[in-house]
XYZ file of C-alpha atoms in Angstrom:
419
model
C 30.782 30.474 -45.563
C 27.530 31.441 -43.967
C 26.266 27.422 -44.224
C 29.660 26.843 -42.271
C 28.883 29.104 -39.401
C 25.393 27.675 -39.162
C 26.830 23.998 -39.412
C 29.170 24.973 -36.473
C 26.524 26.598 -34.680
C 24.156 23.842 -34.940
C 26.994 21.425 -33.723
C 27.877 23.478 -30.780
C 24.135 23.691 -29.813
C 23.610 20.157 -30.147
C 26.809 19.390 -28.109
C 25.588 21.631 -25.610
C 21.990 20.172 -25.360
C 23.587 16.817 -24.559
C 25.953 17.886 -22.013
C 23.191 19.650 -20.344
C 20.614 17.059 -20.818
C 23.200 14.654 -19.066
C 23.921 17.242 -16.253
C 19.988 17.527 -15.810
C 19.345 13.681 -15.459
C 22.415 12.947 -13.336
C 21.621 15.786 -10.973
C 17.936 14.474 -10.750
C 18.732 10.780 -10.519
C 21.372 11.525 -7.351
C 18.637 13.983 -5.888
C 21.113 16.936 -6.073
C 19.567 20.555 -5.368
C 21.820 21.778 -8.222
C 19.490 19.990 -10.663
C 17.435 23.273 -10.731
C 20.567 24.974 -12.267
C 20.469 22.470 -15.338
C 16.681 22.891 -15.649
C 17.086 26.620 -15.986
C 20.128 25.856 -18.525
C 17.487 23.598 -20.507
C 14.955 26.165 -20.482
C 17.807 28.861 -21.699
C 18.722 26.357 -24.570
C 15.115 26.668 -25.638
C 15.243 30.297 -26.416
C 18.899 29.948 -27.782
C 17.504 27.602 -30.448
C 14.062 29.171 -30.394
C 12.764 28.228 -33.819
C 13.476 24.581 -33.655
C 12.631 24.237 -30.027
C 9.052 25.986 -30.414
C 8.063 23.767 -33.587
C 9.058 20.660 -31.147
C 7.238 22.163 -27.967
C 3.938 22.594 -30.320
C 4.046 19.251 -31.516
C 4.452 17.923 -27.977
C 1.414 20.079 -26.910
C -0.917 19.067 -29.930
C -0.197 15.592 -29.483
C -0.553 15.435 -25.820
C -3.017 18.460 -25.695
C -5.612 16.606 -23.226
C -3.067 15.145 -20.950
C -1.145 18.421 -20.341
C -4.448 20.430 -20.213
C -5.382 18.256 -16.967
C -1.831 18.400 -15.433
C -2.010 22.214 -15.634
C -5.653 22.224 -14.526
C -4.489 19.838 -11.295
C -1.522 22.212 -10.587
C -3.599 25.354 -11.086
C -6.439 24.301 -8.922
C -3.859 23.554 -6.208
C -3.024 27.374 -6.496
C -6.533 28.664 -6.657
C -7.281 26.455 -3.722
C -4.481 27.618 -1.976
C -5.017 31.362 -2.641
C -8.619 30.997 -1.068
C -7.225 29.441 2.139
C -4.444 31.801 2.305
C -2.044 28.575 2.090
C 0.332 29.541 -0.605
C 3.429 27.943 0.661
C 6.674 28.995 -1.157
C 8.168 25.487 -0.755
C 4.953 23.680 -1.881
C 3.877 25.811 -4.893
C 7.756 26.010 -5.703
C 7.792 22.444 -6.228
C 4.543 22.383 -8.408
C 6.204 25.087 -10.467
C 8.971 22.624 -10.739
C 6.531 20.080 -11.651
C 5.217 21.856 -14.691
C 8.577 23.085 -16.000
C 9.871 19.332 -15.645
C 6.764 18.081 -17.700
C 7.495 20.337 -20.577
C 11.491 20.779 -20.560
C 12.349 17.598 -22.477
C 9.661 18.340 -25.132
C 12.279 20.375 -27.208
C 15.046 17.925 -26.738
C 13.175 15.185 -28.669
C 15.921 12.640 -28.430
C 13.931 9.718 -26.758
C 16.619 7.097 -27.099
C 19.382 9.586 -25.832
C 17.356 10.584 -23.002
C 16.751 6.646 -22.297
C 20.652 5.665 -22.498
C 21.722 8.584 -20.197
C 18.940 7.704 -17.492
C 20.327 4.061 -17.985
C 23.691 5.035 -17.271
C 22.903 7.312 -14.236
C 20.935 4.728 -12.577
C 24.167 2.426 -13.186
C 26.446 5.099 -11.483
C 23.639 5.502 -8.591
C 23.813 1.427 -8.225
C 27.623 1.415 -8.544
C 28.025 4.117 -5.559
C 25.488 2.552 -3.428
C 27.087 -0.816 -3.796
C 30.205 0.718 -2.549
C 28.625 1.901 0.445
C 26.875 -1.358 0.963
C 30.238 -3.087 0.714
C 32.145 -0.767 3.279
C 28.972 -1.372 5.587
C 29.401 -5.042 5.365
C 33.007 -5.088 6.246
C 32.864 -2.929 8.945
C 29.179 -3.556 10.792
C 28.989 -6.298 13.348
C 25.600 -7.011 11.978
C 24.808 -6.716 8.457
C 20.968 -5.810 8.069
C 19.392 -4.072 5.116
C 15.872 -4.920 6.056
C 15.254 -1.724 8.080
C 17.092 1.149 9.753
C 17.808 4.750 9.107
C 21.441 3.816 7.871
C 20.018 2.459 4.694
C 19.021 5.569 2.868
C 22.386 6.965 3.548
C 24.297 4.023 2.048
C 22.059 3.906 -0.924
C 22.377 7.909 -1.631
C 18.737 8.210 -2.444
C 15.738 7.235 -0.221
C 14.991 3.471 -0.629
C 11.265 3.901 -2.230
C 12.695 6.555 -4.749
C 15.602 4.557 -5.637
C 13.326 1.488 -6.002
C 10.991 3.448 -8.356
C 13.921 4.626 -10.546
C 15.179 0.986 -10.519
C 11.811 -0.113 -11.739
C 11.693 2.505 -14.471
C 15.206 1.415 -15.314
C 14.146 -2.375 -16.115
C 11.119 -1.033 -18.024
C 13.366 1.441 -19.943
C 16.071 -1.340 -20.692
C 13.603 -4.006 -22.010
C 12.197 -1.205 -24.253
C 15.986 -0.666 -25.632
C 16.226 -4.640 -26.290
C 13.617 -4.350 -29.060
C 14.689 -1.105 -30.559
C 18.566 -2.243 -30.386
C 18.376 -5.925 -31.543
C 22.433 -5.682 -31.741
C 22.798 -4.812 -28.158
C 19.702 -7.088 -27.043
C 22.017 -9.054 -24.433
C 23.494 -5.692 -22.927
C 20.366 -3.990 -22.258
C 18.971 -7.311 -21.162
C 21.420 -7.722 -18.692
C 21.344 -4.218 -17.361
C 17.469 -5.067 -16.709
C 18.692 -8.231 -14.821
C 21.075 -6.077 -12.793
C 18.670 -3.523 -11.886
C 16.129 -6.313 -10.948
C 18.817 -7.998 -8.574
C 19.549 -4.814 -6.980
C 15.941 -4.028 -6.418
C 15.548 -7.486 -4.605
C 18.784 -7.290 -2.630
C 17.891 -3.679 -1.122
C 14.535 -5.367 -0.284
C 12.180 -2.707 -2.050
C 8.724 -4.368 -1.239
C 6.256 -2.262 -3.160
C 8.395 -1.972 -6.196
C 8.890 -5.857 -6.207
C 5.178 -6.320 -6.077
C 4.582 -3.854 -9.052
C 6.870 -5.737 -10.989
C 5.133 -9.011 -10.359
C 1.922 -7.498 -10.918
C 3.480 -5.743 -14.624
C 4.705 -9.239 -15.786
C 1.075 -10.507 -14.989
C -0.454 -7.668 -16.606
C 1.957 -8.446 -20.038
C 1.245 -12.370 -19.948
C -2.562 -11.515 -19.669
C -2.989 -8.779 -22.072
C 0.064 -8.107 -24.271
C 1.853 -11.576 -24.678
C 0.786 -12.976 -28.067
C 0.539 -16.416 -26.951
C -2.310 -18.557 -26.320
C -3.938 -21.514 -24.188
C -1.407 -23.633 -22.755
C 1.618 -21.402 -23.089
C -0.178 -18.697 -21.339
C -1.073 -21.151 -18.493
C 2.349 -22.459 -18.404
C 3.750 -18.724 -18.482
C 1.605 -17.964 -15.446
C 2.528 -20.970 -13.307
C 6.225 -20.338 -14.085
C 5.686 -16.552 -12.827
C 4.229 -17.946 -9.524
C 7.089 -20.270 -8.885
C 9.578 -17.530 -9.634
C 7.681 -15.478 -7.099
C 7.400 -18.158 -4.566
C 11.149 -18.855 -4.882
C 11.997 -15.202 -4.718
C 10.013 -14.324 -1.556
C 10.866 -17.315 0.448
C 14.573 -17.893 -0.527
C 15.632 -14.136 -0.183
C 16.647 -13.397 3.056
C 15.988 -9.592 2.954
C 12.438 -9.756 1.148
C 11.446 -12.619 3.566
C 12.514 -10.577 6.713
C 10.772 -7.284 5.140
C 7.404 -9.243 4.428
C 7.714 -11.113 7.591
C 6.555 -14.306 5.863
C 7.511 -16.752 8.517
C 4.845 -15.431 10.769
C 2.005 -14.758 8.370
C -0.502 -17.812 8.282
C -3.730 -16.090 8.642
C -5.540 -12.902 7.403
C -5.856 -11.509 10.816
C -1.817 -11.907 11.370
C -1.332 -10.147 7.946
C -3.674 -7.164 9.108
C -1.990 -6.875 12.203
C 1.430 -7.605 11.065
C 0.774 -4.583 8.519
C -0.285 -2.385 11.112
C 2.891 -3.018 13.124
C 5.701 -3.216 10.321
C 4.052 -0.909 7.458
C 3.598 2.885 8.854
C 1.339 3.807 5.822
C -1.429 1.308 7.022
C -1.879 3.497 10.136
C -1.024 6.745 8.239
C -4.006 6.040 5.570
C -6.314 5.100 8.366
C -5.853 8.403 10.029
C -5.937 10.303 6.834
C -9.072 8.785 5.689
C -10.606 9.050 9.106
C -10.676 13.007 8.631
C -12.939 12.784 5.567
C -15.645 10.973 7.866
C -15.471 13.884 10.322
C -18.744 16.281 10.102
C -16.401 19.271 9.574
C -15.126 17.777 6.632
C -16.005 19.629 3.334
C -15.937 17.389 0.368
C -15.532 19.960 -2.219
C -13.232 21.990 -0.444
C -11.078 19.530 2.086
C -9.625 20.555 5.260
C -8.041 23.514 3.777
C -4.638 24.306 4.980
C -1.571 21.783 5.064
C -0.912 22.918 8.488
C -4.536 21.594 9.585
C -4.023 18.210 7.882
C -0.563 18.034 9.597
C -1.973 18.761 13.138
C -4.695 16.370 12.565
C -2.123 13.644 11.429
C 0.145 14.194 14.679
C -2.951 14.155 16.866
C -4.224 10.784 14.955
C -0.976 9.237 15.473
C -0.613 10.251 19.144
C -4.016 8.261 19.544
C -3.925 5.351 17.166
C -0.316 4.038 18.118
C -0.627 3.524 21.864
C -0.329 -0.137 21.583
C 1.999 -0.338 18.313
C 5.706 -1.164 19.007
C 6.357 1.458 16.468
C 4.799 4.240 18.442
C 8.135 6.779 19.000
C 8.724 6.322 15.087
C 5.397 7.618 14.593
C 5.567 10.387 16.833
C 9.077 11.285 16.026
C 8.842 11.043 12.117
C 5.251 12.989 11.748
C 4.671 11.249 8.494
C 2.705 13.018 5.554
C -0.268 10.892 4.160
C 2.139 8.827 2.189
C -0.272 8.800 -0.744
C -0.602 11.602 -3.292
C -4.446 10.815 -4.153
C -5.478 10.838 -0.494
C -3.508 13.805 0.318
C -5.140 15.692 -2.616
C -8.499 14.596 -1.724
C -8.238 15.417 2.110
C -6.469 18.576 1.714
C -8.398 20.098 -1.380
C -11.172 17.910 -1.630
C -12.924 15.946 -4.751
C -11.701 18.359 -7.217
C -8.129 18.540 -6.277
C -8.247 14.645 -6.030
C -10.209 14.037 -8.887
C -7.932 16.264 -11.088
C -5.021 13.944 -10.446
C -6.649 10.685 -10.674
C -8.377 11.835 -13.915
C -4.843 12.745 -15.455
C -3.320 8.850 -14.982
C -6.959 7.666 -16.300
C -6.468 9.627 -19.450
C -3.060 8.727 -19.927
C -3.635 4.942 -19.559
C -6.677 5.193 -21.924
C -4.340 7.084 -24.589
C -1.301 4.624 -24.246
C -3.050 1.398 -23.531
C -2.314 -0.178 -26.959
C 1.216 -0.257 -25.913
C 2.793 -2.179 -22.733
C 6.068 -0.185 -22.046
C 4.226 3.198 -21.578
C 1.426 1.539 -20.155
C 3.762 0.061 -17.675
C 5.584 3.039 -17.010
C 2.255 4.944 -16.340
C 1.260 1.886 -13.815
C 4.655 2.134 -12.051
C 4.215 6.253 -11.578
C 0.506 5.681 -10.311
C 1.645 2.964 -8.012
C 4.494 5.095 -6.511
C 1.902 8.157 -6.252
C -0.343 5.801 -4.166
C 2.444 5.045 -1.612
C 4.372 8.434 -1.671
C 3.458 12.019 -1.702
C 5.721 13.126 -4.767
C 4.828 16.621 -4.929
C 6.161 17.374 -1.323
C 9.629 16.604 -2.462
C 11.940 17.867 -5.090
C 13.097 14.755 -6.351
C 9.288 13.719 -6.626
C 8.037 16.439 -8.579
C 11.094 15.632 -11.142
C 10.660 12.225 -11.202
C 6.873 12.689 -12.080
C 7.440 15.429 -14.791
C 10.143 12.934 -16.191
C 8.458 9.893 -16.353
C 5.191 11.606 -17.509
C 7.155 13.271 -20.519
C 8.970 10.018 -20.876
C 5.749 8.004 -21.340
C 4.391 10.541 -23.953
C 7.221 10.624 -26.102
C 7.440 6.790 -25.826
C 3.772 6.443 -26.976
C 4.429 8.723 -30.098
C 7.530 6.538 -30.911
C 5.700 3.162 -30.430
C 2.693 4.504 -32.465
C 5.285 5.666 -35.283
C 7.050 2.197 -35.151
C 3.967 -0.115 -35.137
C 2.704 2.450 -38.151
C 5.913 1.808 -40.175
C 5.784 -2.095 -39.476
C 2.239 -2.195 -40.850
C 3.123 -0.036 -43.856
C 5.984 -2.535 -44.840
C 3.386 -5.353 -44.881
């Protein structure tokens, strides 16, 4: 009787865990604020199933101690710096708290394949919902334009850069599952292709470039082919990229390919069409000022924001996007630059060292390496720690990378033992 009760309890806990996990990933992918409640539910589940969850958490910690210590140090330093400068913003440091919890919370689920499947399913739902909105826009708009405009993010539900990042993670995850579930290889391969087509269709430049780089990385460092086959593969990739960028209307318009013939034109057009170029110029210029303290940064977020506004007002005088700059009041759009400018060498260096340690750890296996590169690239063009969706995605992908590394390690060891 006691054994039956235990089995029933375990089944209830397992069913509850799957349900809460689905809600957590679903709310995260769609950017819903209620994801905080799902996170709290996962934390409560830890204590409900304390004995087993504790063992899984300890295993996660011991196998990834260096990475997690650097993550804790990165966030901890931001708190210390904020306390010293009197700049403990509830919103900013609340997000950092969520980052830490989200980087640990999936460790006591320990169901990597289940996490991957739920994530892919939620991305597909987001794609379907966005496609429906795009269709309605297509049939009602006088001029159908997805290359620019504030209406795009509303249609896609999630901001285009964040959607593009999730699609990239989805593509890599689906391709990973094609190797795990050979019976469903066509299904997961088709899913990755669907995500790629949607990514190109919405014209996410940064993630398209990321995927091109990742394909080249795979070909050069991980593909088990030699000589003429590798050269042929490289030529084929170049051909695909050429066709993609020249015959996909949205990408062609987003990259302004028709008017780019010289390096000077490329630089000028980037400054006109890509806000990040001027944003990074402004942010980096603060580090060249005599008042800048390399080990302490500019100090307060308010100081950085005021400096950015002042710089935008001066640097955008001849830029057609001037009003856009002034109205939008962009942040630095680069997590590494932000931490360096705001908190100095230690703040920026800790974040950079986190990625270096992770890459060294997972470098043997392509998928965790590719996921880490995708996360690094996204941090290079967005301030993830300033948005709720950003911190959740950072914690989710980092946890996924570390868990995937352990799974790949076990899989390769099992193959080697069978030989």
